[in-house]
Amino acid sequence: MKLLFVHQNMPGQYRELIQWLAAQGGHEIVFLTQRKNAPDLGGVRNVIYKSHHKAADDGYGLSKTWENAAGNGFGAVMALKQIVADGFTPDIVIGHVGWGEMSFFRQVLPDTPIIGFFEYYYSVHGGPVGFDPENPPTEHSPYLMEGHNVVPLYNIEQVTLGHSPTMWQRNRFPKSFHDKIYVCHDGIRTDKLVPKKKASVTLGRIGRPLTRQDEIVTYMARNLETTRGFHQFMRALPHIQKARPNARILVIGGNDTSYGGKSKHPGGLRGQMEEEVGHLLDWDRLHFLGQVPYENYQSIIQISSCHIYLTMPFVLSWSLLESMSMGATIVASDVPPVREAVTHGETGMLVDFFDPEAIAAQVVDVLQKPRNYAHLGPAARDHVVANYDFLNVCLPEHIRQINGLLPADKHVPVP
């Protein structure tokens, strides 16, 4: 079978799926992306495209998202025409609709099945915009949100089938979308992301490795930002450190912004929060590690005594499910997308996003009474294995959905 994947930042959500398909052999796989340093995945041919047009920084706010999407879409479809001219006509196209890359594919592939990844629908209700009183929406926010939604509204008519990783994400979209979108997570490699009793982490300013025998509190986000509750995490730290004088805090994440607005502080949100609470912190026991290699991240979670996951109502992080797969004891914000994955008192503890003292009190209780919470990590892993495992749960469903759009002679064997 000939498969075309599309994502501006290859491999994106298709990291596991595309590697599994390539490993089966017998498929031709092309990945269309903007990423110039895209990884070399054996059996996958990367094709780089350039956006044909980008909106000006001071462009009209209500149309900038579509202007950028149209530029991506035209650049991508020109690359697609060349791919087809060179002899590769895909049997199916699988890609992310969010940046508009597949918007014009029907002009070249009028009858080819297309599965589009529908990640998020914007609104001033129920998501991060308007959630935090510290950053209230403006009178223009509802209109700007609708401007963002032009891309999925257009693309739902271009795809044969949509895909969302969680029910919460699917339900953000209009009801008219729902019957066209199947729900299945990208998948967690629970066979690789496992608890490890003998895990250890070496930090430069500590003369010995840290292990599970130490009292370790962890926090992880791609970037340290308000959408992922970094400001509330920092406000909880003085209370945690005061109550637990031996606890070490390990923080993973860059000092940029992936979602939402940026801090106006010259040091970013981290600098802003250090200015607010830095004088209350014991810096000898607080370690900002930046963005670390994946294997180092695993070791850090594997030695964690308590892993804090804070998020506004937004796209569920892979890191939450990965941490659960590794048997971490989770303290997470009590918001709808988290409740889809974590049951309070059974697979983790849920806390009020807006109450740093309550967040701290729950973390401290976990550290003070580990036996009372010892069931959470194993139960969290069991839940992820049963519902989010890539090989046994998510992969078979994705293959069934792909096969459902193809003639029988093109079917991929369901694992």
Short mmCIF file of C-alpha atoms in Angstrom, two decimals:
data_model
loop_
_atom_site.label_atom_id
_atom_site.label_comp_id
_atom_site.label_asym_id
_atom_site.label_seq_id
_atom_site.Cartn_x
_atom_site.Cartn_y
_atom_site.Cartn_z
CA MET A 1 0.00 0.00 0.00
CA LYS A 2 1.06 3.59 -0.63
CA LEU A 3 0.57 5.90 2.35
CA LEU A 4 1.09 9.66 2.51
CA PHE A 5 1.43 11.24 5.95
CA VAL A 6 1.23 15.01 6.41
CA HIS A 7 2.37 17.02 9.43
CA GLN A 8 4.37 20.24 9.47
CA ASN A 9 6.51 18.95 12.35
CA MET A 10 7.16 15.34 11.37
CA PRO A 11 6.40 12.82 12.89
CA GLY A 12 3.98 14.61 15.26
CA GLN A 13 1.16 12.39 16.45
CA TYR A 14 2.18 9.66 14.00
CA ARG A 15 5.46 8.73 15.70
CA GLU A 16 4.43 5.21 16.65
CA LEU A 17 1.98 4.43 13.85
CA ILE A 18 4.34 5.29 11.02
CA GLN A 19 7.23 3.32 12.50
CA TRP A 20 5.02 0.27 12.97
CA LEU A 21 3.75 0.46 9.38
CA ALA A 22 7.28 0.85 8.04
CA ALA A 23 8.46 -2.13 10.07
CA GLN A 24 5.80 -4.37 8.50
CA GLY A 25 7.38 -4.02 5.08
CA GLY A 26 5.46 -4.03 1.81
CA HIS A 27 4.35 -0.41 2.09
CA GLU A 28 5.56 2.73 0.36
CA ILE A 29 5.41 5.59 2.84
CA VAL A 30 6.00 9.26 2.12
CA PHE A 31 5.92 11.96 4.79
CA LEU A 32 5.20 15.53 3.69
CA THR A 33 6.45 18.09 6.21
CA GLN A 34 7.94 21.55 6.70
CA ARG A 35 10.53 20.19 9.12
CA LYS A 36 13.95 20.42 7.48
CA ASN A 37 15.65 18.32 10.17
CA ALA A 38 12.92 15.66 10.17
CA PRO A 39 14.15 12.36 11.62
CA ASP A 40 15.19 9.57 9.30
CA LEU A 41 12.75 6.75 9.96
CA GLY A 42 13.70 3.60 8.11
CA GLY A 43 11.33 2.88 5.24
CA VAL A 44 9.89 6.41 5.18
CA ARG A 45 10.74 9.01 2.51
CA ASN A 46 10.58 12.59 3.78
CA VAL A 47 9.51 15.34 1.41
CA ILE A 48 9.96 18.94 2.55
CA TYR A 49 7.56 21.62 1.41
CA LYS A 50 7.69 25.37 1.94
CA SER A 51 4.73 27.52 2.83
CA HIS A 52 3.74 29.59 -0.19
CA HIS A 53 2.73 32.61 1.90
CA LYS A 54 2.78 33.85 5.49
CA ALA A 55 0.57 36.55 6.97
CA ALA A 56 2.25 39.73 8.11
CA ASP A 57 2.79 40.07 11.85
CA ASP A 58 0.48 43.08 11.86
CA GLY A 59 -2.04 41.43 9.56
CA TYR A 60 -5.77 41.46 10.22
CA GLY A 61 -6.30 39.27 13.28
CA LEU A 62 -9.58 37.72 12.18
CA SER A 63 -8.12 36.32 8.96
CA LYS A 64 -4.46 35.66 9.83
CA THR A 65 -5.03 32.02 10.77
CA TRP A 66 -6.66 31.23 7.44
CA GLU A 67 -4.09 33.30 5.55
CA ASN A 68 -1.29 31.20 7.04
CA ALA A 69 -3.28 27.99 6.52
CA ALA A 70 -3.89 28.87 2.86
CA GLY A 71 -0.17 29.52 2.40
CA ASN A 72 0.65 26.15 3.95
CA GLY A 73 -2.08 24.46 1.94
CA PHE A 74 -0.90 25.85 -1.38
CA GLY A 75 2.74 25.04 -0.65
CA ALA A 76 1.77 21.51 0.38
CA VAL A 77 -0.46 20.86 -2.62
CA MET A 78 2.25 22.04 -5.01
CA ALA A 79 4.58 19.53 -3.37
CA LEU A 80 1.86 16.88 -3.63
CA LYS A 81 1.50 17.51 -7.37
CA GLN A 82 5.20 16.89 -7.79
CA ILE A 83 5.05 13.73 -5.66
CA VAL A 84 2.26 12.38 -7.90
CA ALA A 85 4.09 13.46 -11.06
CA ASP A 86 7.13 11.54 -9.85
CA GLY A 87 5.07 8.36 -9.74
CA PHE A 88 3.70 8.16 -6.17
CA THR A 89 -0.09 8.26 -5.98
CA PRO A 90 -1.17 7.44 -2.42
CA ASP A 91 -3.87 4.94 -1.62
CA ILE A 92 -4.66 6.96 1.52
CA VAL A 93 -3.61 10.26 3.08
CA ILE A 94 -3.31 10.67 6.85
CA GLY A 95 -2.49 14.07 8.31
CA HIS A 96 -3.11 16.93 10.73
CA VAL A 97 -5.64 19.51 9.54
CA GLY A 98 -4.67 22.23 12.02
CA TRP A 99 -2.19 24.13 9.85
CA GLY A 100 -4.19 23.86 6.64
CA GLU A 101 -1.74 21.61 4.81
CA MET A 102 -4.37 19.31 3.30
CA SER A 103 -6.92 22.04 2.51
CA PHE A 104 -6.50 21.78 -1.27
CA PHE A 105 -5.58 18.09 -1.66
CA ARG A 106 -8.94 17.32 -3.29
CA GLN A 107 -7.78 19.28 -6.33
CA VAL A 108 -5.13 16.61 -6.92
CA LEU A 109 -6.64 13.54 -5.23
CA PRO A 110 -10.42 13.87 -5.69
CA ASP A 111 -11.20 10.26 -4.79
CA THR A 112 -8.42 9.30 -2.38
CA PRO A 113 -9.46 8.61 1.25
CA ILE A 114 -8.14 11.25 3.64
CA ILE A 115 -8.07 10.88 7.43
CA GLY A 116 -7.65 14.24 9.16
CA PHE A 117 -6.44 14.77 12.72
CA PHE A 118 -8.80 17.23 14.44
CA GLU A 119 -6.95 18.34 17.55
CA TYR A 120 -8.71 21.38 18.95
CA TYR A 121 -11.67 23.71 18.41
CA TYR A 122 -11.37 27.18 19.89
CA SER A 123 -13.89 28.89 22.12
CA VAL A 124 -13.99 31.32 25.04
CA HIS A 125 -15.92 28.68 26.95
CA GLY A 126 -14.60 25.42 28.35
CA GLY A 127 -10.97 25.80 27.25
CA PRO A 128 -7.94 27.80 28.38
CA VAL A 129 -9.23 31.10 26.99
CA GLY A 130 -11.33 32.65 29.74
CA PHE A 131 -10.38 29.96 32.26
CA ASP A 132 -7.85 31.86 34.35
CA PRO A 133 -9.04 35.14 35.92
CA GLU A 134 -5.45 36.40 35.79
CA ASN A 135 -5.75 36.50 31.97
CA PRO A 136 -9.35 37.38 31.15
CA PRO A 137 -10.51 37.37 27.53
CA THR A 138 -10.92 40.66 25.74
CA GLU A 139 -14.10 41.79 24.02
CA HIS A 140 -12.52 40.66 20.75
CA SER A 141 -11.57 37.16 21.95
CA PRO A 142 -14.78 35.39 20.81
CA TYR A 143 -14.27 36.67 17.28
CA LEU A 144 -10.59 35.78 17.21
CA MET A 145 -11.44 32.25 18.38
CA GLU A 146 -13.95 31.89 15.54
CA GLY A 147 -11.28 33.15 13.17
CA HIS A 148 -9.05 30.25 14.28
CA ASN A 149 -11.88 27.80 13.61
CA VAL A 150 -12.10 28.60 9.91
CA VAL A 151 -9.43 25.95 9.28
CA PRO A 152 -11.26 22.94 10.80
CA LEU A 153 -14.60 24.20 9.50
CA TYR A 154 -13.20 24.13 5.98
CA ASN A 155 -11.26 20.90 6.37
CA ILE A 156 -14.10 18.78 7.75
CA GLU A 157 -15.51 18.84 4.21
CA GLN A 158 -12.15 17.92 2.66
CA VAL A 159 -11.53 14.75 4.65
CA THR A 160 -13.20 11.37 4.38
CA LEU A 161 -12.86 10.72 8.09
CA GLY A 162 -11.70 12.69 11.10
CA HIS A 163 -9.77 11.54 14.13
CA SER A 164 -9.41 12.95 17.67
CA PRO A 165 -7.36 11.38 20.47
CA THR A 166 -9.83 11.95 23.33
CA MET A 167 -13.58 12.34 23.72
CA TRP A 168 -13.08 15.77 25.29
CA GLN A 169 -11.22 16.98 22.22
CA ARG A 170 -13.80 15.56 19.82
CA ASN A 171 -16.62 17.11 21.81
CA ARG A 172 -15.07 20.55 21.48
CA PHE A 173 -16.03 20.46 17.81
CA PRO A 174 -19.57 21.23 16.60
CA LYS A 175 -22.01 18.33 16.90
CA SER A 176 -22.20 18.18 13.12
CA PHE A 177 -18.56 16.97 13.16
CA HIS A 178 -19.02 14.17 15.68
CA ASP A 179 -20.28 11.37 13.46
CA LYS A 180 -17.35 11.94 11.12
CA ILE A 181 -14.64 11.84 13.82
CA TYR A 182 -13.52 8.60 15.43
CA VAL A 183 -11.89 8.76 18.86
CA CYS A 184 -8.72 6.85 19.61
CA HIS A 185 -5.54 7.98 21.32
CA ASP A 186 -2.26 8.04 19.40
CA GLY A 187 -1.11 5.31 21.77
CA ILE A 188 1.37 4.87 24.63
CA ARG A 189 4.19 2.34 24.45
CA THR A 190 3.40 0.76 27.79
CA ASP A 191 5.74 -2.10 26.88
CA LYS A 192 8.65 0.36 26.98
CA LEU A 193 7.41 2.94 29.50
CA VAL A 194 7.48 0.81 32.63
CA PRO A 195 8.22 1.28 36.33
CA LYS A 196 11.88 0.72 37.12
CA LYS A 197 12.84 0.14 40.75
CA LYS A 198 16.56 0.60 40.11
CA ALA A 199 16.25 3.80 38.06
CA SER A 200 18.64 6.59 38.95
CA VAL A 201 19.33 10.17 37.88
CA THR A 202 22.63 12.02 38.17
CA LEU A 203 22.57 15.80 38.53
CA GLY A 204 25.71 17.89 38.26
CA ARG A 205 25.49 19.61 41.62
CA ILE A 206 24.73 16.48 43.65
CA GLY A 207 27.56 14.12 44.50
CA ARG A 208 25.51 10.95 44.15
CA PRO A 209 22.75 9.53 41.95
CA LEU A 210 19.14 10.17 42.95
CA THR A 211 17.00 7.04 43.23
CA ARG A 212 13.54 5.95 44.36
CA GLN A 213 14.86 6.06 47.91
CA ASP A 214 14.97 9.85 47.67
CA GLU A 215 11.95 12.11 48.04
CA ILE A 216 11.49 13.46 44.53
CA VAL A 217 8.73 15.73 43.25
CA THR A 218 8.55 16.10 39.47
CA TYR A 219 6.84 18.51 37.09
CA MET A 220 7.03 18.29 33.29
CA ALA A 221 5.76 20.35 30.38
CA ARG A 222 7.14 21.02 26.90
CA ASN A 223 7.41 24.64 27.99
CA LEU A 224 6.88 26.28 31.37
CA GLU A 225 3.68 28.19 30.68
CA THR A 226 0.35 29.14 32.19
CA THR A 227 -1.69 26.71 30.06
CA ARG A 228 0.21 23.90 31.79
CA GLY A 229 -0.16 25.54 35.21
CA PHE A 230 3.49 26.44 35.77
CA HIS A 231 2.53 29.59 37.69
CA GLN A 232 0.38 27.57 40.10
CA PHE A 233 3.12 24.95 40.46
CA MET A 234 5.62 27.64 41.44
CA ARG A 235 3.19 29.10 43.98
CA ALA A 236 2.75 25.67 45.54
CA LEU A 237 6.49 25.02 45.89
CA PRO A 238 7.20 27.14 48.99
CA HIS A 239 4.53 25.21 50.90
CA ILE A 240 5.87 21.84 49.69
CA GLN A 241 9.46 22.71 50.55
CA LYS A 242 8.55 24.04 53.99
CA ALA A 243 6.64 20.89 54.90
CA ARG A 244 9.14 18.46 53.33
CA PRO A 245 12.69 19.66 54.03
CA ASN A 246 14.28 16.67 52.26
CA ALA A 247 12.22 16.84 49.08
CA ARG A 248 13.97 17.65 45.82
CA ILE A 249 11.99 19.26 43.00
CA LEU A 250 12.90 18.28 39.42
CA VAL A 251 11.40 20.47 36.69
CA ILE A 252 11.47 19.52 33.00
CA GLY A 253 10.54 22.08 30.34
CA GLY A 254 11.76 24.91 28.14
CA ASN A 255 11.31 28.60 28.88
CA ASP A 256 9.15 29.37 25.87
CA THR A 257 5.43 29.27 25.10
CA SER A 258 3.70 26.51 23.13
CA TYR A 259 0.12 27.55 23.86
CA GLY A 260 -1.54 30.84 24.68
CA GLY A 261 0.03 34.22 25.31
CA LYS A 262 3.61 34.80 26.38
CA SER A 263 4.62 36.41 29.64
CA LYS A 264 5.65 40.04 29.27
CA HIS A 265 8.49 39.48 31.74
CA PRO A 266 11.94 39.61 30.06
CA GLY A 267 12.75 36.26 31.69
CA GLY A 268 9.55 34.64 30.45
CA LEU A 269 7.06 33.05 32.81
CA ARG A 270 9.87 31.40 34.75
CA GLY A 271 11.47 34.79 35.37
CA GLN A 272 8.09 36.23 36.32
CA MET A 273 7.45 33.49 38.87
CA GLU A 274 10.97 33.61 40.29
CA GLU A 275 10.38 37.30 40.91
CA GLU A 276 7.08 36.51 42.65
CA VAL A 277 8.07 33.54 44.85
CA GLY A 278 11.82 33.07 44.41
CA HIS A 279 12.64 34.54 47.80
CA LEU A 280 10.49 31.82 49.41
CA LEU A 281 12.28 28.90 47.74
CA ASP A 282 15.19 26.71 48.75
CA TRP A 283 17.17 26.81 45.52
CA ASP A 284 19.52 24.04 46.63
CA ARG A 285 16.60 21.60 46.36
CA LEU A 286 15.05 22.99 43.17
CA HIS A 287 16.44 21.81 39.83
CA PHE A 288 15.38 23.28 36.49
CA LEU A 289 16.53 20.72 33.92
CA GLY A 290 15.28 22.30 30.70
CA GLN A 291 14.20 20.01 27.87
CA VAL A 292 15.93 16.68 28.43
CA PRO A 293 16.49 13.62 26.20
CA TYR A 294 13.60 11.17 26.21
CA GLU A 295 15.49 8.45 28.08
CA ASN A 296 16.48 10.95 30.80
CA TYR A 297 12.86 12.03 31.13
CA GLN A 298 11.87 8.41 31.67
CA SER A 299 14.43 7.95 34.45
CA ILE A 300 13.26 11.13 36.15
CA ILE A 301 9.66 9.94 36.21
CA GLN A 302 10.71 6.46 37.32
CA ILE A 303 12.33 7.86 40.48
CA SER A 304 9.49 10.31 41.20
CA SER A 305 7.73 10.08 44.55
CA CYS A 306 4.98 12.40 43.30
CA HIS A 307 4.46 13.72 39.79
CA ILE A 308 2.53 16.98 39.42
CA TYR A 309 0.54 17.49 36.22
CA LEU A 310 -1.26 20.82 36.02
CA THR A 311 -3.16 21.96 32.98
CA MET A 312 -6.02 24.21 32.06
CA PRO A 313 -8.80 22.49 30.09
CA PHE A 314 -6.77 21.75 26.98
CA VAL A 315 -5.25 18.99 24.87
CA LEU A 316 -4.16 16.15 27.16
CA SER A 317 -0.37 15.82 27.33
CA TRP A 318 1.31 12.58 26.33
CA SER A 319 3.46 13.08 29.45
CA LEU A 320 0.50 12.44 31.78
CA LEU A 321 -0.29 9.06 30.23
CA GLU A 322 3.38 8.19 29.92
CA SER A 323 3.93 8.97 33.60
CA MET A 324 0.94 6.84 34.51
CA SER A 325 2.37 4.02 32.37
CA MET A 326 5.59 4.25 34.41
CA GLY A 327 3.62 3.87 37.62
CA ALA A 328 3.96 7.44 38.89
CA THR A 329 1.80 8.73 41.73
CA ILE A 330 -0.04 11.59 40.04
CA VAL A 331 -1.38 14.83 41.49
CA ALA A 332 -3.22 16.60 38.65
CA SER A 333 -5.57 19.50 38.09
CA ASP A 334 -9.25 18.67 38.31
CA VAL A 335 -10.36 19.67 34.79
CA PRO A 336 -12.45 17.72 32.24
CA PRO A 337 -9.68 16.44 29.92
CA VAL A 338 -7.73 15.12 32.92
CA ARG A 339 -10.82 13.48 34.41
CA GLU A 340 -11.13 11.48 31.20
CA ALA A 341 -7.83 9.77 32.05
CA VAL A 342 -7.55 10.04 35.87
CA THR A 343 -10.11 8.94 38.45
CA HIS A 344 -9.66 10.72 41.77
CA GLY A 345 -8.48 8.39 44.50
CA GLU A 346 -8.16 5.43 42.12
CA THR A 347 -5.53 6.29 39.52
CA GLY A 348 -4.39 9.67 40.81
CA MET A 349 -5.37 12.63 42.96
CA LEU A 350 -7.18 15.62 41.48
CA VAL A 351 -6.77 19.12 42.87
CA ASP A 352 -8.09 22.63 42.27
CA PHE A 353 -5.97 24.32 39.59
CA PHE A 354 -6.49 27.70 41.27
CA ASP A 355 -5.48 26.70 44.81
CA PRO A 356 -1.68 26.41 45.19
CA GLU A 357 -2.00 25.65 48.91
CA ALA A 358 -4.38 22.76 48.18
CA ILE A 359 -2.03 21.49 45.47
CA ALA A 360 0.83 21.63 47.95
CA ALA A 361 -1.20 19.99 50.72
CA GLN A 362 -2.04 17.04 48.47
CA VAL A 363 1.58 16.61 47.36
CA VAL A 364 2.77 16.80 50.98
CA ASP A 365 0.23 14.18 52.05
CA VAL A 366 1.44 11.85 49.29
CA LEU A 367 5.01 12.31 50.51
CA GLN A 368 4.13 11.95 54.20
CA LYS A 369 1.91 8.88 53.80
CA PRO A 370 3.25 6.89 50.84
CA ARG A 371 1.49 3.70 51.95
CA ASN A 372 -1.88 5.43 51.72
CA TYR A 373 -1.22 6.21 48.07
CA ALA A 374 0.78 3.14 47.08
CA HIS A 375 -2.14 1.76 45.07
CA LEU A 376 -2.31 4.75 42.71
CA GLY A 377 0.77 4.10 40.59
CA PRO A 378 -0.01 0.44 39.79
CA ALA A 379 -3.66 1.28 39.14
CA ALA A 380 -2.64 4.17 36.86
CA ARG A 381 -0.43 1.84 34.86
CA ASP A 382 -3.19 -0.77 34.62
CA HIS A 383 -5.59 1.89 33.34
CA VAL A 384 -3.21 3.11 30.65
CA VAL A 385 -2.38 -0.45 29.58
CA ALA A 386 -6.10 -1.23 29.27
CA ASN A 387 -7.15 1.96 27.48
CA TYR A 388 -4.18 3.67 25.82
CA ASP A 389 -1.65 0.95 24.99
CA PHE A 390 -0.35 1.48 21.46
CA LEU A 391 0.21 -2.11 20.33
CA ASN A 392 -2.87 -3.77 21.80
CA VAL A 393 -5.52 -1.04 21.97
CA CYS A 394 -4.83 2.00 19.79
CA LEU A 395 -2.96 0.48 16.85
CA PRO A 396 -5.67 -2.11 16.06
CA GLU A 397 -8.33 0.62 16.08
CA HIS A 398 -6.32 2.91 13.79
CA ILE A 399 -5.73 0.03 11.38
CA ARG A 400 -9.45 -0.85 11.39
CA GLN A 401 -10.30 2.76 10.55
CA ILE A 402 -7.73 2.85 7.75
CA ASN A 403 -8.95 -0.47 6.32
CA GLY A 404 -12.54 0.73 6.44
CA LEU A 405 -11.71 3.28 3.73
CA LEU A 406 -9.77 0.93 1.43
CA PRO A 407 -10.61 -1.99 -0.87
CA ALA A 408 -9.91 -5.42 0.60
CA ASP A 409 -6.74 -5.96 -1.44
CA LYS A 410 -5.19 -2.88 0.21
CA HIS A 411 -6.00 -3.82 3.81
CA VAL A 412 -3.32 -3.83 6.47
CA PRO A 413 -3.57 -6.93 8.70
CA VAL A 414 -5.08 -5.93 12.03
CA PRO A 415 -2.55 -6.78 14.75
#
